[in-house]
Amino acid sequence: MRMNIGPIITEKRKEKKITQQELADFIGVSKASISKWETGQTYPDITSLPLLAAYFNVSIDSLLGYESQLNPKEIQHIYASLKQSFETKPAEDVLVSIRSFIRRYYSCYPFILQMGLLIMNHVDRLPGKSDEEKIQRYMNEVKDLFVHVRTQAKDPELITKALKLEAYSLLTLKEADQVLEILGEYPPGIFPVESLISGAFQMKGETDRAISTLQSALLQYIIVVMSGFTNYLQVLIHAPEKFNETVQKGKALAETFDLAPLHPVALMNFQLSAAFGYTQMKEEHAALSMLEEFTAVLKEISFPLVLHGDDYFDQVDDWFNNLDIGNQIPSNAKLLKENFINAVVDNPLFLNLQEEERFQQITLQLKQLLEKEEEK
């Protein structure tokens, strides 16, 4: 879709002979917002589209200048707007909007992939009788979206992404045999292309782009390794020495690359995984230490999270901005923060820690963070 909404709003406003201020008053936004919409600097929020369409007595498709495809910036904008809607609208209404967009852009395969991810990342916020019922319903729904992309798209990279996400949804649905059927039983050999891309930029004399390419690749590998450690810990519960060794290696990696401000979500997932494992192994002191580290990281995070580089990874921001959904995190920020807090406060795995003063201090701090979030 080429977003022609700016010129269309201008045209319709002038047809009605109203000022930008009068339109702004009706929609409930500032005059500056109307000006930015009309000049194409920004787009209206998803929730404003029905109001605009009704005011001008046109369909939303007509208002948008509807075409079947979206460019990356438009996909980022729609994803961000829908994600934000979870904080302002009932989940049932957000789901209706998501499904409406899916129908409208069913042949825009990068967009369909992102809508599947959007649903996947907000399953616990969607309507349903129980967590198990919601997982069955929505993970089957997103699996079908990923299959649609995998079987209809022509872009090999997009097909590969869809295949992996299909496998993830199948694993969540406990369809282990199907996961192995589509992925195989052994991980494929890795052939990193970033060195080739970087080499090509160097050959062209574009050193900065060569550096940016390798920095973005290294950062991805660090996050992937942290995620691997996180998952590896859960299969080492019956191997305490290997578990401890893995925790120490993960902590060393996080410290070396200052992961707390760089990618706190990856770090906190690792810390929770370590705490879960130590609790199951009856290592209460170690579990409490990990939970204290987890709480310290969470307290320092500014929400909403925006992915960015740092002093070492100082040329990755442009790469972040060109990701499928830009530099935003996939999940709604408020929901993510609540989930992290509830993973400790309401987790039956930590029942054996509830009499410990250290755990009581941890839960007190987390509940205070939750109260502050609810006050916003």
GROMACS .gro file of N, CA and C in nm, residues 94-219:
model
  378
   94VAL      N    1  -0.903  -0.509   1.965
   94VAL     CA    2  -0.773  -0.512   1.899
   94VAL      C    3  -0.764  -0.634   1.807
   95LEU      N    4  -0.815  -0.747   1.854
   95LEU     CA    5  -0.812  -0.869   1.774
   95LEU      C    6  -0.895  -0.853   1.647
   96VAL      N    7  -1.009  -0.787   1.657
   96VAL     CA    8  -1.091  -0.759   1.539
   96VAL      C    9  -1.013  -0.676   1.439
   97SER      N   10  -0.941  -0.574   1.490
   97SER     CA   11  -0.861  -0.488   1.401
   97SER      C   12  -0.750  -0.568   1.334
   98ILE      N   13  -0.682  -0.651   1.411
   98ILE     CA   14  -0.573  -0.732   1.354
   98ILE      C   15  -0.626  -0.820   1.242
   99ARG      N   16  -0.737  -0.888   1.269
   99ARG     CA   17  -0.793  -0.979   1.168
   99ARG      C   18  -0.843  -0.903   1.046
  100SER      N   19  -0.892  -0.781   1.068
  100SER     CA   20  -0.936  -0.699   0.956
  100SER      C   21  -0.818  -0.663   0.866
  101PHE      N   22  -0.707  -0.624   0.928
  101PHE     CA   23  -0.587  -0.593   0.851
  101PHE      C   24  -0.534  -0.716   0.778
  102ILE      N   25  -0.540  -0.831   0.843
  102ILE     CA   26  -0.494  -0.955   0.779
  102ILE      C   27  -0.574  -0.982   0.653
  103ARG      N   28  -0.706  -0.967   0.661
  103ARG     CA   29  -0.790  -0.990   0.542
  103ARG      C   30  -0.758  -0.889   0.433
  104ARG      N   31  -0.733  -0.765   0.474
  104ARG     CA   32  -0.712  -0.659   0.376
  104ARG      C   33  -0.579  -0.676   0.302
  105TYR      N   34  -0.479  -0.725   0.372
  105TYR     CA   35  -0.346  -0.736   0.312
  105TYR      C   36  -0.297  -0.880   0.310
  106TYR      N   37  -0.387  -0.971   0.277
  106TYR     CA   38  -0.356  -1.114   0.284
  106TYR      C   39  -0.246  -1.154   0.186
  107SER      N   40  -0.226  -1.075   0.081
  107SER     CA   41  -0.122  -1.107  -0.016
  107SER      C   42   0.007  -1.029   0.010
  108CYS      N   43   0.011  -0.951   0.116
  108CYS     CA   44   0.134  -0.882   0.156
  108CYS      C   45   0.203  -0.969   0.261
  109TYR      N   46   0.286  -1.059   0.214
  109TYR     CA   47   0.337  -1.165   0.300
  109TYR      C   48   0.427  -1.117   0.415
  110PRO      N   49   0.513  -1.014   0.396
  110PRO     CA   50   0.588  -0.964   0.512
  110PRO      C   51   0.495  -0.912   0.622
  111PHE      N   52   0.385  -0.850   0.582
  111PHE     CA   53   0.289  -0.798   0.680
  111PHE      C   54   0.218  -0.912   0.751
  112ILE      N   55   0.176  -1.014   0.678
  112ILE     CA   56   0.107  -1.128   0.739
  112ILE      C   57   0.197  -1.196   0.841
  113LEU      N   58   0.326  -1.207   0.809
  113LEU     CA   59   0.422  -1.265   0.903
  113LEU      C   60   0.424  -1.185   1.033
  114GLN      N   61   0.425  -1.052   1.022
  114GLN     CA   62   0.431  -0.968   1.141
  114GLN      C   63   0.301  -0.973   1.221
  115MET      N   64   0.187  -0.987   1.153
  115MET     CA   65   0.061  -0.999   1.226
  115MET      C   66   0.055  -1.130   1.303
  116GLY      N   67   0.112  -1.236   1.244
  116GLY     CA   68   0.122  -1.361   1.319
  116GLY      C   69   0.205  -1.345   1.444
  117LEU      N   70   0.318  -1.274   1.431
  117LEU     CA   71   0.403  -1.247   1.547
  117LEU      C   72   0.332  -1.160   1.651
  118LEU      N   73   0.255  -1.063   1.603
  118LEU     CA   74   0.183  -0.975   1.695
  118LEU      C   75   0.085  -1.056   1.780
  119ILE      N   76   0.010  -1.144   1.717
  119ILE     CA   77  -0.084  -1.229   1.791
  119ILE      C   78  -0.006  -1.320   1.886
  120MET      N   79   0.100  -1.382   1.836
  120MET     CA   80   0.180  -1.474   1.917
  120MET      C   81   0.233  -1.406   2.042
  121ASN      N   82   0.278  -1.281   2.028
  121ASN     CA   83   0.339  -1.211   2.141
  121ASN      C   84   0.238  -1.154   2.240
  122HIS      N   85   0.108  -1.167   2.209
  122HIS     CA   86   0.006  -1.112   2.299
  122HIS      C   87  -0.104  -1.213   2.329
  123VAL      N   88  -0.071  -1.342   2.319
  123VAL     CA   89  -0.171  -1.447   2.343
  123VAL      C   90  -0.236  -1.432   2.480
  124ASP      N   91  -0.156  -1.401   2.582
  124ASP     CA   92  -0.213  -1.395   2.717
  124ASP      C   93  -0.305  -1.276   2.737
  125ARG      N   94  -0.304  -1.179   2.643
  125ARG     CA   95  -0.395  -1.065   2.654
  125ARG      C   96  -0.524  -1.087   2.575
  126LEU      N   97  -0.528  -1.189   2.492
  126LEU     CA   98  -0.643  -1.210   2.404
  126LEU      C   99  -0.755  -1.284   2.477
  127PRO      N  100  -0.879  -1.271   2.428
  127PRO     CA  101  -0.992  -1.334   2.498
  127PRO      C  102  -0.985  -1.486   2.493
  128GLY      N  103  -1.030  -1.550   2.601
  128GLY     CA  104  -1.032  -1.695   2.608
  128GLY      C  105  -1.065  -1.741   2.749
  129LYS      N  106  -1.110  -1.865   2.763
  129LYS     CA  107  -1.152  -1.917   2.893
  129LYS      C  108  -1.036  -1.954   2.983
  130SER      N  109  -0.925  -1.997   2.924
  130SER     CA  110  -0.809  -2.039   3.001
  130SER      C  111  -0.684  -2.021   2.917
  131ASP      N  112  -0.568  -2.025   2.983
  131ASP     CA  113  -0.443  -2.011   2.909
  131ASP      C  114  -0.428  -2.122   2.806
  132GLU      N  115  -0.463  -2.244   2.844
  132GLU     CA  116  -0.449  -2.356   2.752
  132GLU      C  117  -0.541  -2.340   2.632
  133GLU      N  118  -0.663  -2.294   2.657
  133GLU     CA  119  -0.758  -2.274   2.547
  133GLU      C  120  -0.709  -2.165   2.453
  134LYS      N  121  -0.652  -2.057   2.511
  134LYS     CA  122  -0.601  -1.948   2.428
  134LYS      C  123  -0.482  -1.993   2.344
  135ILE      N  124  -0.393  -2.071   2.404
  135ILE     CA  125  -0.278  -2.120   2.328
  135ILE      C  126  -0.324  -2.205   2.211
  136GLN      N  127  -0.418  -2.295   2.235
  136GLN     CA  128  -0.467  -2.381   2.128
  136GLN      C  129  -0.532  -2.299   2.017
  137ARG      N  130  -0.614  -2.203   2.053
  137ARG     CA  131  -0.688  -2.126   1.954
  137ARG      C  132  -0.596  -2.035   1.873
  138TYR      N  133  -0.517  -1.955   1.942
  138TYR     CA  134  -0.441  -1.851   1.872
  138TYR      C  135  -0.313  -1.903   1.809
  139MET      N  136  -0.250  -2.003   1.872
  139MET     CA  137  -0.130  -2.057   1.809
  139MET      C  138  -0.164  -2.136   1.684
  140ASN      N  139  -0.280  -2.198   1.680
  140ASN     CA  140  -0.325  -2.260   1.556
  140ASN      C  141  -0.354  -2.155   1.450
  141GLU      N  142  -0.409  -2.042   1.494
  141GLU     CA  143  -0.439  -1.934   1.400
  141GLU      C  144  -0.311  -1.878   1.338
  142VAL      N  145  -0.210  -1.852   1.423
  142VAL     CA  146  -0.086  -1.796   1.368
  142VAL      C  147  -0.010  -1.900   1.287
  143LYS      N  148  -0.021  -2.026   1.327
  143LYS     CA  149   0.045  -2.131   1.248
  143LYS      C  150  -0.008  -2.129   1.105
  144ASP      N  151  -0.139  -2.113   1.091
  144ASP     CA  152  -0.199  -2.107   0.956
  144ASP      C  153  -0.148  -1.986   0.878
  145LEU      N  154  -0.126  -1.874   0.947
  145LEU     CA  155  -0.071  -1.756   0.879
  145LEU      C  156   0.071  -1.783   0.830
  146PHE      N  157   0.152  -1.849   0.913
  146PHE     CA  158   0.289  -1.879   0.873
  146PHE      C  159   0.292  -1.979   0.757
  147VAL      N  160   0.202  -2.076   0.759
  147VAL     CA  161   0.193  -2.171   0.649
  147VAL      C  162   0.155  -2.098   0.520
  148HIS      N  163   0.062  -2.003   0.532
  148HIS     CA  164   0.021  -1.923   0.416
  148HIS      C  165   0.140  -1.850   0.356
  149VAL      N  166   0.223  -1.788   0.441
  149VAL     CA  167   0.340  -1.717   0.391
  149VAL      C  168   0.440  -1.815   0.330
  150ARG      N  169   0.463  -1.926   0.401
  150ARG     CA  170   0.563  -2.023   0.353
  150ARG      C  171   0.526  -2.081   0.218
  151THR      N  172   0.399  -2.103   0.195
  151THR     CA  173   0.357  -2.170   0.071
  151THR      C  174   0.327  -2.074  -0.044
  152GLN      N  175   0.308  -1.945  -0.014
  152GLN     CA  176   0.267  -1.851  -0.119
  152GLN      C  177   0.375  -1.748  -0.153
  153ALA      N  178   0.461  -1.715  -0.057
  153ALA     CA  179   0.563  -1.612  -0.083
  153ALA      C  180   0.669  -1.664  -0.180
  154LYS      N  181   0.737  -1.572  -0.245
  154LYS     CA  182   0.844  -1.606  -0.339
  154LYS      C  183   0.983  -1.574  -0.283
  155ASP      N  184   0.990  -1.489  -0.181
  155ASP     CA  185   1.117  -1.446  -0.123
  155ASP      C  186   1.173  -1.559  -0.036
  156PRO      N  187   1.291  -1.616  -0.070
  156PRO     CA  188   1.347  -1.728   0.008
  156PRO      C  189   1.368  -1.695   0.155
  157GLU      N  190   1.413  -1.572   0.184
  157GLU     CA  191   1.437  -1.533   0.324
  157GLU      C  192   1.305  -1.530   0.402
  158LEU      N  193   1.202  -1.479   0.340
  158LEU     CA  194   1.071  -1.473   0.404
  158LEU      C  195   1.016  -1.614   0.427
  159ILE      N  196   1.036  -1.701   0.331
  159ILE     CA  197   0.990  -1.840   0.344
  159ILE      C  198   1.062  -1.908   0.462
  160THR      N  199   1.191  -1.883   0.476
  160THR     CA  200   1.268  -1.942   0.586
  160THR      C  201   1.218  -1.892   0.720
  161LYS      N  202   1.192  -1.761   0.730
  161LYS     CA  203   1.137  -1.705   0.854
  161LYS      C  204   1.003  -1.769   0.887
  162ALA      N  205   0.918  -1.782   0.786
  162ALA     CA  206   0.785  -1.841   0.808
  162ALA      C  207   0.796  -1.985   0.854
  163LEU      N  208   0.891  -2.059   0.798
  163LEU     CA  209   0.910  -2.199   0.836
  163LEU      C  210   0.951  -2.209   0.983
  164LYS      N  211   1.043  -2.126   1.026
  164LYS     CA  212   1.088  -2.129   1.165
  164LYS      C  213   0.975  -2.091   1.261
  165LEU      N  214   0.897  -1.991   1.223
  165LEU     CA  215   0.786  -1.950   1.309
  165LEU      C  216   0.676  -2.054   1.311
  166GLU      N  217   0.655  -2.121   1.199
  166GLU     CA  218   0.560  -2.233   1.197
  166GLU      C  219   0.606  -2.340   1.295
  167ALA      N  220   0.736  -2.370   1.295
  167ALA     CA  221   0.790  -2.470   1.386
  167ALA      C  222   0.773  -2.427   1.532
  168TYR      N  223   0.794  -2.297   1.558
  168TYR     CA  224   0.775  -2.246   1.695
  168TYR      C  225   0.631  -2.263   1.741
  169SER      N  226   0.537  -2.230   1.653
  169SER     CA  227   0.396  -2.245   1.689
  169SER      C  228   0.361  -2.392   1.713
  170LEU      N  229   0.417  -2.480   1.632
  170LEU     CA  230   0.393  -2.623   1.651
  170LEU      C  231   0.451  -2.673   1.783
  171LEU      N  232   0.568  -2.622   1.819
  171LEU     CA  233   0.628  -2.661   1.947
  171LEU      C  234   0.541  -2.615   2.063
  172THR      N  235   0.488  -2.493   2.053
  172THR     CA  236   0.398  -2.442   2.157
  172THR      C  237   0.272  -2.527   2.167
  173LEU      N  238   0.229  -2.580   2.054
  173LEU     CA  239   0.111  -2.668   2.050
  173LEU      C  240   0.145  -2.812   2.086
  174LYS      N  241   0.272  -2.835   2.124
  174LYS     CA  242   0.321  -2.968   2.166
  174LYS      C  243   0.317  -3.070   2.055
  175GLU      N  244   0.339  -3.024   1.932
  175GLU     CA  245   0.344  -3.113   1.816
  175GLU      C  246   0.490  -3.140   1.781
  176ALA      N  247   0.558  -3.216   1.868
  176ALA     CA  248   0.702  -3.236   1.854
  176ALA      C  249   0.740  -3.303   1.723
  177ASP      N  250   0.665  -3.406   1.683
  177ASP     CA  251   0.699  -3.479   1.561
  177ASP      C  252   0.690  -3.388   1.438
  178GLN      N  253   0.590  -3.299   1.435
  178GLN     CA  254   0.578  -3.208   1.321
  178GLN      C  255   0.692  -3.108   1.316
  179VAL      N  256   0.739  -3.066   1.434
  179VAL     CA  257   0.854  -2.975   1.438
  179VAL      C  258   0.975  -3.041   1.374
  180LEU      N  259   1.002  -3.164   1.415
  180LEU     CA  260   1.118  -3.236   1.362
  180LEU      C  261   1.099  -3.268   1.214
  181GLU      N  262   0.975  -3.288   1.173
  181GLU     CA  263   0.948  -3.319   1.032
  181GLU      C  264   0.984  -3.202   0.941
  182ILE      N  265   0.950  -3.080   0.986
  182ILE     CA  266   0.974  -2.966   0.896
  182ILE      C  267   1.113  -2.905   0.913
  183LEU      N  268   1.176  -2.924   1.031
  183LEU     CA  269   1.308  -2.867   1.054
  183LEU      C  270   1.421  -2.968   1.042
  184GLY      N  271   1.389  -3.097   1.055
  184GLY     CA  272   1.493  -3.198   1.060
  184GLY      C  273   1.538  -3.222   1.202
  185GLU      N  274   1.620  -3.323   1.223
  185GLU     CA  275   1.661  -3.361   1.357
  185GLU      C  276   1.796  -3.302   1.397
  186TYR      N  277   1.865  -3.236   1.306
  186TYR     CA  278   1.995  -3.176   1.337
  186TYR      C  279   1.997  -3.031   1.287
  187PRO      N  280   2.058  -2.943   1.365
  187PRO     CA  281   2.064  -2.803   1.320
  187PRO      C  282   2.150  -2.791   1.195
  188PRO      N  283   2.111  -2.706   1.103
  188PRO     CA  284   2.191  -2.690   0.980
  188PRO      C  285   2.323  -2.620   1.008
  189GLY      N  286   2.419  -2.645   0.924
  189GLY     CA  287   2.545  -2.572   0.935
  189GLY      C  288   2.523  -2.424   0.907
  190ILE      N  289   2.596  -2.340   0.978
  190ILE     CA  290   2.579  -2.196   0.964
  190ILE      C  291   2.679  -2.143   0.860
  191PHE      N  292   2.626  -2.069   0.765
  191PHE     CA  293   2.712  -2.002   0.666
  191PHE      C  294   2.686  -1.853   0.678
  192PRO      N  295   2.764  -1.784   0.761
  192PRO     CA  296   2.739  -1.641   0.783
  192PRO      C  297   2.768  -1.557   0.660
  193VAL      N  298   2.669  -1.481   0.617
  193VAL     CA  299   2.686  -1.399   0.497
  193VAL      C  300   2.738  -1.259   0.530
  194GLU      N  301   2.737  -1.223   0.660
  194GLU     CA  302   2.775  -1.086   0.693
  194GLU      C  303   2.921  -1.057   0.657
  195SER      N  304   3.007  -1.160   0.664
  195SER     CA  305   3.147  -1.138   0.626
  195SER      C  306   3.159  -1.108   0.477
  196LEU      N  307   3.072  -1.171   0.397
  196LEU     CA  308   3.072  -1.145   0.253
  196LEU      C  309   3.021  -1.003   0.224
  197ILE      N  310   2.913  -0.966   0.294
  197ILE     CA  311   2.857  -0.831   0.275
  197ILE      C  312   2.960  -0.726   0.317
  198SER      N  313   3.021  -0.749   0.435
  198SER     CA  314   3.122  -0.656   0.484
  198SER      C  315   3.240  -0.647   0.388
  199GLY      N  316   3.282  -0.763   0.337
  199GLY     CA  317   3.394  -0.763   0.242
  199GLY      C  318   3.362  -0.685   0.117
  200ALA      N  319   3.237  -0.697   0.071
  200ALA     CA  320   3.197  -0.622  -0.048
  200ALA      C  321   3.200  -0.472  -0.022
  201PHE      N  322   3.156  -0.430   0.096
  201PHE     CA  323   3.160  -0.287   0.129
  201PHE      C  324   3.305  -0.237   0.139
  202GLN      N  325   3.391  -0.322   0.199
  202GLN     CA  326   3.532  -0.283   0.207
  202GLN      C  327   3.592  -0.266   0.067
  203MET      N  328   3.558  -0.358  -0.022
  203MET     CA  329   3.609  -0.352  -0.159
  203MET      C  330   3.565  -0.223  -0.228
  204LYS      N  331   3.445  -0.176  -0.191
  204LYS     CA  332   3.392  -0.053  -0.250
  204LYS      C  333   3.444   0.072  -0.178
  205GLY      N  334   3.525   0.051  -0.073
  205GLY     CA  335   3.577   0.163   0.002
  205GLY      C  336   3.480   0.221   0.103
  206GLU      N  337   3.371   0.148   0.134
  206GLU     CA  338   3.269   0.195   0.228
  206GLU      C  339   3.293   0.129   0.364
  207THR      N  340   3.397   0.174   0.432
  207THR     CA  341   3.441   0.113   0.557
  207THR      C  342   3.333   0.121   0.666
  208ASP      N  343   3.265   0.236   0.676
  208ASP     CA  344   3.162   0.251   0.779
  208ASP      C  345   3.052   0.147   0.764
  209ARG      N  346   3.011   0.119   0.641
  209ARG     CA  347   2.906   0.020   0.619
  209ARG      C  348   2.957  -0.121   0.648
  210ALA      N  349   3.085  -0.145   0.622
  210ALA     CA  350   3.144  -0.275   0.656
  210ALA      C  351   3.143  -0.295   0.807
  211ILE      N  352   3.178  -0.190   0.882
  211ILE     CA  353   3.176  -0.197   1.029
  211ILE      C  354   3.034  -0.218   1.079
  212SER      N  355   2.939  -0.141   1.026
  212SER     CA  356   2.799  -0.153   1.067
  212SER      C  357   2.747  -0.295   1.044
  213THR      N  358   2.782  -0.353   0.931
  213THR     CA  359   2.738  -0.489   0.899
  213THR      C  360   2.787  -0.589   1.001
  214LEU      N  361   2.917  -0.582   1.033
  214LEU     CA  362   2.973  -0.678   1.128
  214LEU      C  363   2.925  -0.652   1.270
  215GLN      N  364   2.906  -0.526   1.307
  215GLN     CA  365   2.853  -0.496   1.441
  215GLN      C  366   2.713  -0.554   1.459
  216SER      N  367   2.627  -0.533   1.359
  216SER     CA  368   2.491  -0.583   1.371
  216SER      C  369   2.489  -0.735   1.376
  217ALA      N  370   2.580  -0.800   1.304
  217ALA     CA  371   2.589  -0.946   1.308
  217ALA      C  372   2.636  -0.994   1.444
  218LEU      N  373   2.741  -0.931   1.497
  218LEU     CA  374   2.792  -0.970   1.629
  218LEU      C  375   2.687  -0.953   1.737
  219LEU      N  376   2.614  -0.842   1.733
  219LEU     CA  377   2.509  -0.819   1.831
  219LEU      C  378   2.402  -0.927   1.824
   0.00000   0.00000   0.00000
